[in-house]
Coordinates of C-alpha atoms in Angstrom, one line a residue:
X1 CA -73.8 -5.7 -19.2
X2 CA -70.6 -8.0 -18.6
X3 CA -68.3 -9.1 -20.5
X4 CA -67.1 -12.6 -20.9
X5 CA -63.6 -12.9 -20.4
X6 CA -61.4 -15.6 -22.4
X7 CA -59.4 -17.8 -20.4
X8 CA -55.5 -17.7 -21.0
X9 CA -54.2 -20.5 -23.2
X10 CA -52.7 -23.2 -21.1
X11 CA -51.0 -26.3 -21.8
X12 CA -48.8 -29.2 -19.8
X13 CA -45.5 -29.8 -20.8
X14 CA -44.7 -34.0 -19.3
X15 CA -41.5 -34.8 -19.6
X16 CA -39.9 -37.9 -17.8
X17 CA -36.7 -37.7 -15.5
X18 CA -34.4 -41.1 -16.1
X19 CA -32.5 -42.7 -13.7
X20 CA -35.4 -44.1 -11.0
X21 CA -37.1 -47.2 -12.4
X22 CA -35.5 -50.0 -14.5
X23 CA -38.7 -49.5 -16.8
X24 CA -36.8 -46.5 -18.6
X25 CA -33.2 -48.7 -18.8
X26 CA -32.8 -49.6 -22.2
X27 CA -30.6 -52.8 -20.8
X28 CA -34.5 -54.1 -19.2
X29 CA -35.7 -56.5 -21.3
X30 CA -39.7 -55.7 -21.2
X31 CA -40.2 -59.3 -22.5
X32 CA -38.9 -60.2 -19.3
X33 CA -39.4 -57.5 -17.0
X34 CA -41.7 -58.6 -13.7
X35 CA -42.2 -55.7 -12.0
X36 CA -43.4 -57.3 -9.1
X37 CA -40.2 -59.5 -8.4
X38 CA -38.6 -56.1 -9.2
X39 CA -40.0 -53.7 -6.3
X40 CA -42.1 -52.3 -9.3
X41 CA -38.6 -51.5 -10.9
X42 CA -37.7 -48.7 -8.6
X43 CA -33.5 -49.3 -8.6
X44 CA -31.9 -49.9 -5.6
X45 CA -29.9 -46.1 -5.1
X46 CA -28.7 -43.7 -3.4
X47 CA -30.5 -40.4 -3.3
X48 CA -28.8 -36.8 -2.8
X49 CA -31.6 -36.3 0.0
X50 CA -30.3 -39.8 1.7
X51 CA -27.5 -37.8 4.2
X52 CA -30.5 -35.6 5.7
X53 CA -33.9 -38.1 5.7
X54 CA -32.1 -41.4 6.4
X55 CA -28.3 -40.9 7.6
X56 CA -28.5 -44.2 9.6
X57 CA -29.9 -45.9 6.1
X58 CA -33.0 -47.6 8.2
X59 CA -35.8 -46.1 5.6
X60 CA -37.3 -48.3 2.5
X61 CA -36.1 -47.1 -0.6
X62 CA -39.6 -46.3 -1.2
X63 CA -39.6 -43.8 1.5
X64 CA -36.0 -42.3 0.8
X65 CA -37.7 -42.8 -3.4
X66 CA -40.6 -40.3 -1.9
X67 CA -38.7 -37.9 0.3
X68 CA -36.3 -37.6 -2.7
X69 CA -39.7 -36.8 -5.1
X70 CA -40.7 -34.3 -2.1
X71 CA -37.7 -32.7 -2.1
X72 CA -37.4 -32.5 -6.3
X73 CA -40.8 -30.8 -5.7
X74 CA -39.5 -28.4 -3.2
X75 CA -36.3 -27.1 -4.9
X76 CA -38.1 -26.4 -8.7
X77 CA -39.7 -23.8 -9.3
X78 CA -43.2 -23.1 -8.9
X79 CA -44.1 -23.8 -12.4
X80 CA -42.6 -27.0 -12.4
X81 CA -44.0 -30.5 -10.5
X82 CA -42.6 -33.6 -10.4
X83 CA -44.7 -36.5 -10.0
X84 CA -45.7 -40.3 -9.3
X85 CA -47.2 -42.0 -12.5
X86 CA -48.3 -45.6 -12.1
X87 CA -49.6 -46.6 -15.5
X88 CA -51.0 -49.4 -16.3
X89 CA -53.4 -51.6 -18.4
X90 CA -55.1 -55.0 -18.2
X91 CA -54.0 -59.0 -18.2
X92 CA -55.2 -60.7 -20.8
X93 CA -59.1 -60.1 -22.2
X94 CA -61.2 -62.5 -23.3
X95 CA -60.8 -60.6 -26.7
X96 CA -56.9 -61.9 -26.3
X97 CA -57.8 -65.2 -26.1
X98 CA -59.8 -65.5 -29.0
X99 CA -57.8 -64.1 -31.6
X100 CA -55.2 -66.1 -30.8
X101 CA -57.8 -69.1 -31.1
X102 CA -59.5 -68.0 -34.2
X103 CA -56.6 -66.1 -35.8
X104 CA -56.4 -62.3 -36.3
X105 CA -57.6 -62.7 -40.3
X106 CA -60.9 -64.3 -38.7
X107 CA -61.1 -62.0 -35.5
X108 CA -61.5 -59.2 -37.6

């Protein structure tokens, strides 16, 4: 007979490191914000990796952005990961539209 075995408890921990996109600036007006005028709101910077990937300053910031994401990834420890989140949701819905037709008392 076997026994069943119970899995360890487990859980993620997110957290968000500051300092990359203007999204997490509390001077960027998300009325305004266009994140596609914006390079998606990465900030133009430096990097610490900068010296060793692009020392001639010829790389995109995206790819100095990623090496310097690789490199986060490489000097943590193994129980920590940084990554890449894009999140987004839809433009305006038909559902949108209407309510601000009919007015939200009669949308709902």
């Amino acid at each position: 007979m076997t026994s069943k075995s119970t899995p360890p408890d487990f859980h993620f921990n997110f957290t968000t490191v500051t300092g990359y996109f203007l999204q997490d600036d509390p001077s960027t007006d998300p009325d305004n914000f266009d994140y596609v005028t914006s390079n998606f709101g990465l900030i133009p910077r430096s990097y610490d990796s900068d010296p060793e990937f692009d020392p001639e300053g010829r790389k995109t910031q995206w790819e100095r952005f990623e090496y310097q994401l690789n490199q986060l990834n490489r000097d943590s420890s193994p129980a920590t990961q940084f990554k890449l989140l894009f999140l987004g949701r839809h433009g305006e819905g038909l559902h949108n539209v209407a309510e601000r037709r009919y007015g939200t008392e009669l949308w709902d």
